[in-house]
XYZ file of C-alpha atoms in Angstrom:
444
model
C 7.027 -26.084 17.176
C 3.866 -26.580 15.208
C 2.683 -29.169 12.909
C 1.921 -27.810 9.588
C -1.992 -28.208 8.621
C -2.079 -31.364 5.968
C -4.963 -31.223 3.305
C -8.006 -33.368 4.050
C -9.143 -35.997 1.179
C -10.903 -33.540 -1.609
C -9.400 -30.231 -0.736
C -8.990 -28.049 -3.512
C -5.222 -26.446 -4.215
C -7.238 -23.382 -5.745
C -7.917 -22.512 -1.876
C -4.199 -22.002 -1.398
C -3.455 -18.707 -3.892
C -6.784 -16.991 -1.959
C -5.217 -17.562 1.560
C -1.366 -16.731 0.570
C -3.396 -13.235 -1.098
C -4.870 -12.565 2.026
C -2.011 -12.454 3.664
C -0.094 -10.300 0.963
C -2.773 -7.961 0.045
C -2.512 -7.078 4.225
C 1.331 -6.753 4.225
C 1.336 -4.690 0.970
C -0.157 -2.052 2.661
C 3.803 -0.345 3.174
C 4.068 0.292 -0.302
C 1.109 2.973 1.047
C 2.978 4.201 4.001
C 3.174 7.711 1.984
C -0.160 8.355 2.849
C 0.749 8.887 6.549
C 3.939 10.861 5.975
C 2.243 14.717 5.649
C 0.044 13.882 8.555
C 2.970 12.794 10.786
C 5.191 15.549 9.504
C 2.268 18.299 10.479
C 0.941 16.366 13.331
C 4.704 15.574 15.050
C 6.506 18.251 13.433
C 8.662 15.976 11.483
C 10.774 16.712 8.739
C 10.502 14.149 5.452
C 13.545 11.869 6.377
C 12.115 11.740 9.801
C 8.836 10.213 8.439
C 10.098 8.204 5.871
C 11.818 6.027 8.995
C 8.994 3.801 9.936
C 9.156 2.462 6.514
C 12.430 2.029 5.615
C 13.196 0.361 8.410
C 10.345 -2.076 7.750
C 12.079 -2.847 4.621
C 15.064 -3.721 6.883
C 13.566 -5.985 9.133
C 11.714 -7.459 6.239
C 14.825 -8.715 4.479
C 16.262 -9.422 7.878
C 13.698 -11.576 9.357
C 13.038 -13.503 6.077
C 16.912 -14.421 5.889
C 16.784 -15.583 9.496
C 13.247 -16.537 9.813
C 13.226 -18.743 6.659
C 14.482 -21.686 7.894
C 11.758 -21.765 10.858
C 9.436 -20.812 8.289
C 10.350 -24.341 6.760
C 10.283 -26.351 9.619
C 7.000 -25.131 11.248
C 4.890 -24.683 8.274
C 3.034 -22.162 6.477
C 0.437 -21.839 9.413
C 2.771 -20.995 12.009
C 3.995 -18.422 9.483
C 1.001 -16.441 8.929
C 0.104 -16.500 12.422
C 3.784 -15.159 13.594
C 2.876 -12.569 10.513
C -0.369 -11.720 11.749
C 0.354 -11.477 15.431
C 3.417 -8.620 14.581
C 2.333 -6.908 11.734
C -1.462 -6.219 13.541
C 0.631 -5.923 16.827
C 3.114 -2.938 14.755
C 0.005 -1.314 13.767
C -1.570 -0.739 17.165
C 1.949 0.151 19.004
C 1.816 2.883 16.314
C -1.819 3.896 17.182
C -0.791 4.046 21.524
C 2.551 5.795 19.665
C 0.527 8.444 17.619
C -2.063 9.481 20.632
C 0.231 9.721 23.337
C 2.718 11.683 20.292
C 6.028 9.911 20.955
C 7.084 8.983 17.849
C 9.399 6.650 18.267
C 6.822 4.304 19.153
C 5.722 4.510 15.777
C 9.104 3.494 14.764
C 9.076 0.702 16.816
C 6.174 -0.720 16.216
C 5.997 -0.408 12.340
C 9.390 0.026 11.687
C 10.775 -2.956 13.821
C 7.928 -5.302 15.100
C 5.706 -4.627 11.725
C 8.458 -5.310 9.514
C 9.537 -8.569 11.506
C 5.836 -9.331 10.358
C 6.039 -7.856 6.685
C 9.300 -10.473 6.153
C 7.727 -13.667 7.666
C 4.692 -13.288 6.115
C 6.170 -12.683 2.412
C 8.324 -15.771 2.984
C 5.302 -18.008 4.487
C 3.422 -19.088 1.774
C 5.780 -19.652 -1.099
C 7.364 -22.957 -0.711
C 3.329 -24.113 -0.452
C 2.898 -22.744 -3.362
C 4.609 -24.231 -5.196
C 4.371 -27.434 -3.636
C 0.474 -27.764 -4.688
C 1.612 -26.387 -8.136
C 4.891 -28.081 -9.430
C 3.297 -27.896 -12.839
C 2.976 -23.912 -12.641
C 5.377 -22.500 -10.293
C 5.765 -19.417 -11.771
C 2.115 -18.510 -11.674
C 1.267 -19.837 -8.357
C 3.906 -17.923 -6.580
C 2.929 -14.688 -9.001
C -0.535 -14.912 -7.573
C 0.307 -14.053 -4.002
C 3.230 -12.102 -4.510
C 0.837 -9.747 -6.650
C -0.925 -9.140 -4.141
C 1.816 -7.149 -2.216
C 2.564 -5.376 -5.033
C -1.377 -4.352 -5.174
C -2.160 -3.614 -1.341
C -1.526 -0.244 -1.512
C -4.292 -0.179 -4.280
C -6.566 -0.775 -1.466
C -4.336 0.812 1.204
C -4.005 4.126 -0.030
C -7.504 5.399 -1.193
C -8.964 3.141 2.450
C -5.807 5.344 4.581
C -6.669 8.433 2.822
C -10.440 8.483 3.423
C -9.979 7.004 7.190
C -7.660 10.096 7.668
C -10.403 12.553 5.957
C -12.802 11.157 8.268
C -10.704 10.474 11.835
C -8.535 13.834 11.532
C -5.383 14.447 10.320
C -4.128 15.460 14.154
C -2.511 12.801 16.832
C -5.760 11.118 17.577
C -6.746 10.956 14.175
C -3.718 9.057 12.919
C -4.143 7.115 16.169
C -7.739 6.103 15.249
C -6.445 4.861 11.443
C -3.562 2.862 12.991
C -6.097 1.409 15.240
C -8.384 0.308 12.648
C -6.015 -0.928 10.213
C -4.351 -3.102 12.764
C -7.644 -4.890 13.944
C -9.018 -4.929 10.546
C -5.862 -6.881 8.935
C -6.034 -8.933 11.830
C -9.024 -10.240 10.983
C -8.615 -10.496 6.990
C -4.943 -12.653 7.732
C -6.869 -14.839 9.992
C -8.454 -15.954 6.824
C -5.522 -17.340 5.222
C -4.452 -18.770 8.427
C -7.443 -21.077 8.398
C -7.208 -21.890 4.927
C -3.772 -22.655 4.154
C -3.243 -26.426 4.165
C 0.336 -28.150 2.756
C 0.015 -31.532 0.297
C -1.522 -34.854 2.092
C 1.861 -36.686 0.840
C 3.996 -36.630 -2.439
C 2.627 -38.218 -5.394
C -0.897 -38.613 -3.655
C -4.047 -37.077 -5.631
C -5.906 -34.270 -3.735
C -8.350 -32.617 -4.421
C -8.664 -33.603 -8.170
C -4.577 -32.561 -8.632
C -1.357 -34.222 -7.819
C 0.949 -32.897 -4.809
C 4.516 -32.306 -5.779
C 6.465 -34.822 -4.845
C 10.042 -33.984 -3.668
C 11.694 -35.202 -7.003
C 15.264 -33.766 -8.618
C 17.637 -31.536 -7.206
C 17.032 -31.231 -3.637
C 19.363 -28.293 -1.583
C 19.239 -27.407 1.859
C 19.238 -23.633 2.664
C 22.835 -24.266 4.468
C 24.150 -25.769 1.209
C 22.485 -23.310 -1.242
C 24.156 -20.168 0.219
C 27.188 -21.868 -0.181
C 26.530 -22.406 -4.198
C 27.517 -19.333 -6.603
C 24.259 -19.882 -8.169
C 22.394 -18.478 -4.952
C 25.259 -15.458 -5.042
C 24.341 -14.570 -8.676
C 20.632 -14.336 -7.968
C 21.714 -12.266 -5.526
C 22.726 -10.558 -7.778
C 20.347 -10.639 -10.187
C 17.365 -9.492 -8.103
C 19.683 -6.545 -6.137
C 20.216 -5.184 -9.815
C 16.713 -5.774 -11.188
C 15.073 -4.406 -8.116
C 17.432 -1.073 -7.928
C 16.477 -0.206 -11.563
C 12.496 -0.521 -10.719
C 13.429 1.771 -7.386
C 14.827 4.053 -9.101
C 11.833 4.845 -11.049
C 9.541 4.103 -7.979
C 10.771 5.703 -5.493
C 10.771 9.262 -7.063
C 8.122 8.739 -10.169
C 6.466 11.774 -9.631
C 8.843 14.616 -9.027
C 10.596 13.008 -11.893
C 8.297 12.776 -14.510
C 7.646 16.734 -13.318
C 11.283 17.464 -13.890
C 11.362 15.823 -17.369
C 8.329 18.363 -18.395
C 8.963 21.391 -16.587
C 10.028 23.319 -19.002
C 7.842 22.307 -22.182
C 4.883 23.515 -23.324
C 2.643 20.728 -21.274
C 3.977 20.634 -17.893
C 3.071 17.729 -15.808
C 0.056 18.676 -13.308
C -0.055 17.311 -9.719
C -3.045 15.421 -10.119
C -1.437 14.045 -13.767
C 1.928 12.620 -11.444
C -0.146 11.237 -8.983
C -2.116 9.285 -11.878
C 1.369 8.414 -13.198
C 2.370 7.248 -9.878
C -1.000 4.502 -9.107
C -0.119 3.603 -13.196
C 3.063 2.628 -11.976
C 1.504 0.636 -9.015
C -1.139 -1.282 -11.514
C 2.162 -2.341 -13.730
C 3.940 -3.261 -10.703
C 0.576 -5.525 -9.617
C 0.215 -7.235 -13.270
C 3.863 -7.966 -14.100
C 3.776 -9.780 -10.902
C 1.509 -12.203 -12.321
C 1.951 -11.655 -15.892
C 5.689 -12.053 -16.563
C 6.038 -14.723 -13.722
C 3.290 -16.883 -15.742
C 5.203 -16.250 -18.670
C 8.558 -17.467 -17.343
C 6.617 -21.483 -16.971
C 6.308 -21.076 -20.550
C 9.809 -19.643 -21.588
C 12.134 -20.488 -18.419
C 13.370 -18.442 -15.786
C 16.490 -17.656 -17.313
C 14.893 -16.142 -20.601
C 12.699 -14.249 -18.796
C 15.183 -12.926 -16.436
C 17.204 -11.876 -19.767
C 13.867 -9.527 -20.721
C 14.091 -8.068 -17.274
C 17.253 -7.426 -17.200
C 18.064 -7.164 -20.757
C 15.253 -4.652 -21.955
C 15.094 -2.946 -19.323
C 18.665 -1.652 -19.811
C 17.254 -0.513 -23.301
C 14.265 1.137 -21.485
C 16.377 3.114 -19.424
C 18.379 3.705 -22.178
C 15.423 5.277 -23.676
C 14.639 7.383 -21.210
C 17.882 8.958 -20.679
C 18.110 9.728 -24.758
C 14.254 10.481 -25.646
C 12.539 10.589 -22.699
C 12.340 14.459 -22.757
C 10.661 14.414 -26.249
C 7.440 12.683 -25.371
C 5.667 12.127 -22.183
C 3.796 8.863 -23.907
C 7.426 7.494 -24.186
C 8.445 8.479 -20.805
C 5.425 7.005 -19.639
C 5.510 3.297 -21.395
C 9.318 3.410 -20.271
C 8.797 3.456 -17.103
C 5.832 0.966 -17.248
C 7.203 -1.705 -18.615
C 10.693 -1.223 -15.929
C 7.996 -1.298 -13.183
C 6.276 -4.249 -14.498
C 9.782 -5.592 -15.083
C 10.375 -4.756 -10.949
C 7.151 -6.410 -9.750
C 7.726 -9.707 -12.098
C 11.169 -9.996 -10.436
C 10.237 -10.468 -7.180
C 7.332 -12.892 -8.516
C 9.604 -15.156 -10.288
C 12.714 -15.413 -8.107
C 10.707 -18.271 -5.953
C 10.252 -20.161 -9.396
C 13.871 -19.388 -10.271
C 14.997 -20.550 -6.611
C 12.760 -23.882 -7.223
C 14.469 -24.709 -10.320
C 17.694 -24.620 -9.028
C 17.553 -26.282 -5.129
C 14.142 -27.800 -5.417
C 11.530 -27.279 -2.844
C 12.538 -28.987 0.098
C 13.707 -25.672 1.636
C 13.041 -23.231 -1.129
C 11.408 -21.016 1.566
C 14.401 -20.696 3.565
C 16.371 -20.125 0.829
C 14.107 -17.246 -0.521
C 14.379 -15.871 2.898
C 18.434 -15.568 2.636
C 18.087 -14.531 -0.848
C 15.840 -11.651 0.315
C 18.792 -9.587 1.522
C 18.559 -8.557 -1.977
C 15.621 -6.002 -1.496
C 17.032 -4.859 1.622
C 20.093 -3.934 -0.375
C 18.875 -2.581 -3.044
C 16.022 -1.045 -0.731
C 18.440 1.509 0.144
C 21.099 1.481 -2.874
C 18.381 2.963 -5.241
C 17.158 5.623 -4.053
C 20.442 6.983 -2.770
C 21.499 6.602 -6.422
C 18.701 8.793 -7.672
C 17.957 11.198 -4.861
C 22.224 11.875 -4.127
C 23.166 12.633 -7.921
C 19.773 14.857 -8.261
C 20.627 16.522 -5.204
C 24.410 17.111 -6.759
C 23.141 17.640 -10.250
C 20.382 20.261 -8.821
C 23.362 22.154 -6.465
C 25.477 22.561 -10.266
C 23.465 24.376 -11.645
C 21.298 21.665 -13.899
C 17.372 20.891 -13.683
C 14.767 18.827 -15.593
C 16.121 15.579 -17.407
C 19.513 16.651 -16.916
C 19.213 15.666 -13.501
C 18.749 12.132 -13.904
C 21.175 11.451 -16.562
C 24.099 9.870 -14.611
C 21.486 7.748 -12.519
C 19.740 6.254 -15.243
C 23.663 5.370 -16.763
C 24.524 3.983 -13.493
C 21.435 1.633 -13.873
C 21.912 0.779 -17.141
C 25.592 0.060 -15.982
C 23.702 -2.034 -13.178
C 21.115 -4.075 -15.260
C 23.953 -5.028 -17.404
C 26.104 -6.194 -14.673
C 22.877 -8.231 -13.493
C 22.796 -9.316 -16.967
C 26.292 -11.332 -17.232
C 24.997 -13.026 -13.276
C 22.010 -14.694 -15.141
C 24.135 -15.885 -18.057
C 26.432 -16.997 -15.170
C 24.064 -19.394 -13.370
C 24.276 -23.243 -14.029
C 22.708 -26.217 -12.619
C 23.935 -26.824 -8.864
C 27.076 -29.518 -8.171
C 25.674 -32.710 -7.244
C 28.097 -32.086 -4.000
C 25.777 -29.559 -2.852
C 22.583 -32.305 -3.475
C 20.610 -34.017 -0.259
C 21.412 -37.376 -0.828
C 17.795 -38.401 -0.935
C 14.450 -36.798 -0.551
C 13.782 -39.333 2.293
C 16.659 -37.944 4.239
C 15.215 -35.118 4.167
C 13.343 -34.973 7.865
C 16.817 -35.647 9.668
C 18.802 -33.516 7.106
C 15.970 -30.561 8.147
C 17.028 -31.317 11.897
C 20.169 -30.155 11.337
C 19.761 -26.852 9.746
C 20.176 -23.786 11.955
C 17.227 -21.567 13.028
């Protein structure tokens, strides 16, 4: 076990959001694992679930080896963290590359399916507690800052994949060559945040011209919090919330071709795809955006626009979305801003409620969320359009009963916001300076 890094006399917690990005804005890449999937499928001779597998499966193990990770995350610091994340997701990268030139595939899977992913979890958990240790005055923002940058990897990912691919070859080799490269290259850009992250001198104690959070208020251990409802109806809360942005996501552009097909202005490839990387630039800024706004207006309020409005966007959609593509378009904007400022808040949401003495861990648990919903939205969207498609029906018609059942869905998230309430005092650590030998007893 490793000591985490303490911050010298004078450092700066404005170094902290730069080295939790640099680890985010490496992971984030997956959200740009499309990029690979024609090569693979021409290269391999894969069909499209076949290709998709790498990735989904990294969303697995991400949920997976936050929930079990999270209390080691805790324990061993955020240092120890990035390194793990480093080490696996750089490590899933180049199995993939030896996996791609010797054309066994299911080395591919392995590595950035299983041993990627393991690195994609840990190192979305690793920073956050830190966070919002150096900023118990902005929470929301701090955490929004990193977690942005996962949403906008594939910002860089995509176009840098694309033009490594244009360049290497789109055969074996080729995709061998850009696995290679990405792996050593986010290698060295995580190592960055590894050697800047640094956790709070001591609570109370000025650092760096700012004041490190003390462990003050409601303390709950990870153990404790899962046995709260509260943690259950953020469970909740985020599986719902991050379904209804999926379902939007994870088919945008066939989708907004459907709704158009048959009027006057059909939707163009190259206009999806430009519908698509708008939907990744909302993603990115409600991130940061809405997250900042919940320190102003409380977690719960903002969690009632997420959930609330974006029932009535979807609602929108399914009535009027036919009648005007601007519509359509600012519909599904503001549900994919709604999606990214989600995940950015929960950590604030999670602080709130069980403090920060292992908010981490907790957030790691609560994860299981995405990996849920991960798989519950597009099966939703892609299993009724496939039904819908074999009756008879095309364009918006296909999407109807999907965008009820997430209307149905946000609502039910909905009531499990209204439902949360402060945690018992039974469920409290006694006292923050119990906390060391309370921590010993937690479970991996």
């Amino acid at each position: 076990m490793s000591s985490p890094p303490v911050a010298s006399a004078g450092w700066s917690r404005w170094l902290v959001p730069p080295a939790a990005l640099s680890v985010h804005l490496s992971i984030g890449q997956a959200y740009a694992w499309s990029v690979f999937k024609p090569p693979l499928e021409s290269a391999l001779h894969l069909d499209g679930t076949q290709s998709a597998l790498p990735f989904q499966l990294a969303i697995v193990m991400l949920g997976l080896s936050a929930a079990f990770g999270g209390t080691l995350v805790e324990r061993n610091g955020p240092r120890w963290a990035m390194t793990v994340a480093l080490v696996c997701f750089s490590s899933g990268f180049l199995i993939s590359a030896l996996g791609a030139r010797t054309e066994q595939y299911w080395l591919i899977v392995l590595g950035y399916g299983f041993v990627g992913g393991i690195g994609l979890g840990i190192g979305y958990i690793s920073p956050v507690s830190t966070l919002m240790k150096w900023f118990p005055d902005r929470p929301g923002m701090a955490t929004g800052i990193a977690i942005m940058g996962f949403g906008g990897g594939a910002l860089i990912a995509s176009p840098w994949s694309a033009q490594m691919l244009e360049s290497f070859g789109t055969g074996p080799n080729g995709i061998a060559l850009a696995f290679l490269v990405h792996g050593l290259s986010y290698a060295v850009f995580m190592t960055l945040g590894v050697l800047l992250i640094r956790v709070p001198r001591a609570p109370g104690r000025t650092t760096g011209g700012t004041v490190a959070a003390a462990p003050l208020g409601v303390q709950v251990s990870a153990r404790s919090a899962v046995r709260t409802p509260q943690f259950w109806c953020l469970w909740v809360v985020l599986c719902t919330n991050v379904t209804a942005g999926i379902g939007i996501l994870e088919k945008a552009a066939p989708m907004i071709t459907d709704f158009f097909a048959d009027s006057s202005t059909p939707v163009s490839v190259s206009a999806a795809a430009g519908f698509v990387a708008l939907l990744s630039a909302a993603n990115m800024a409600g991130r940061i955006g809405w997250s900042s706004t919940s320190d102003l207006i409380g977690r719960k309020n903002i969690y009632r626009v997420y959930l609330g409005v974006g029932a009535l966007m979807y609602l929108l959609l399914a009535l009027f979305g036919d009648t005007a593509k601007p519509l359509f378009v600012l519909c599904a904007l503001v549900i994919l801003s709604f999606y990214g400022g989600g995940f950015a808040t929960i950590p604030a949401y999670l602080k709130d409620l069980f403090g920060t003495y292992e908010v981490g861990a907790i957030h790691g648990r609560l994860l299981t969320a995405w990996s849920t919903a991960g798989v519950l939205g597009p099966l939703i969207v892609n299993w009724i359009a496939d039904r819908q498609e074999a009756a008879g029906k095309d364009g918006p018609a296909l999407y109807g009963l999907s965008f009820a059942i997430m209307i149905g869905l946000l609502v039910v998230g909905f009531a499990a916001n209204e439902l949360v309430r402060p945690v018992h005092a039974r469920h409290h650590v006694p006292d923050p300076k119990e906390a060391p030998d309370v921590q010993r007893e937690q479970p991996a």
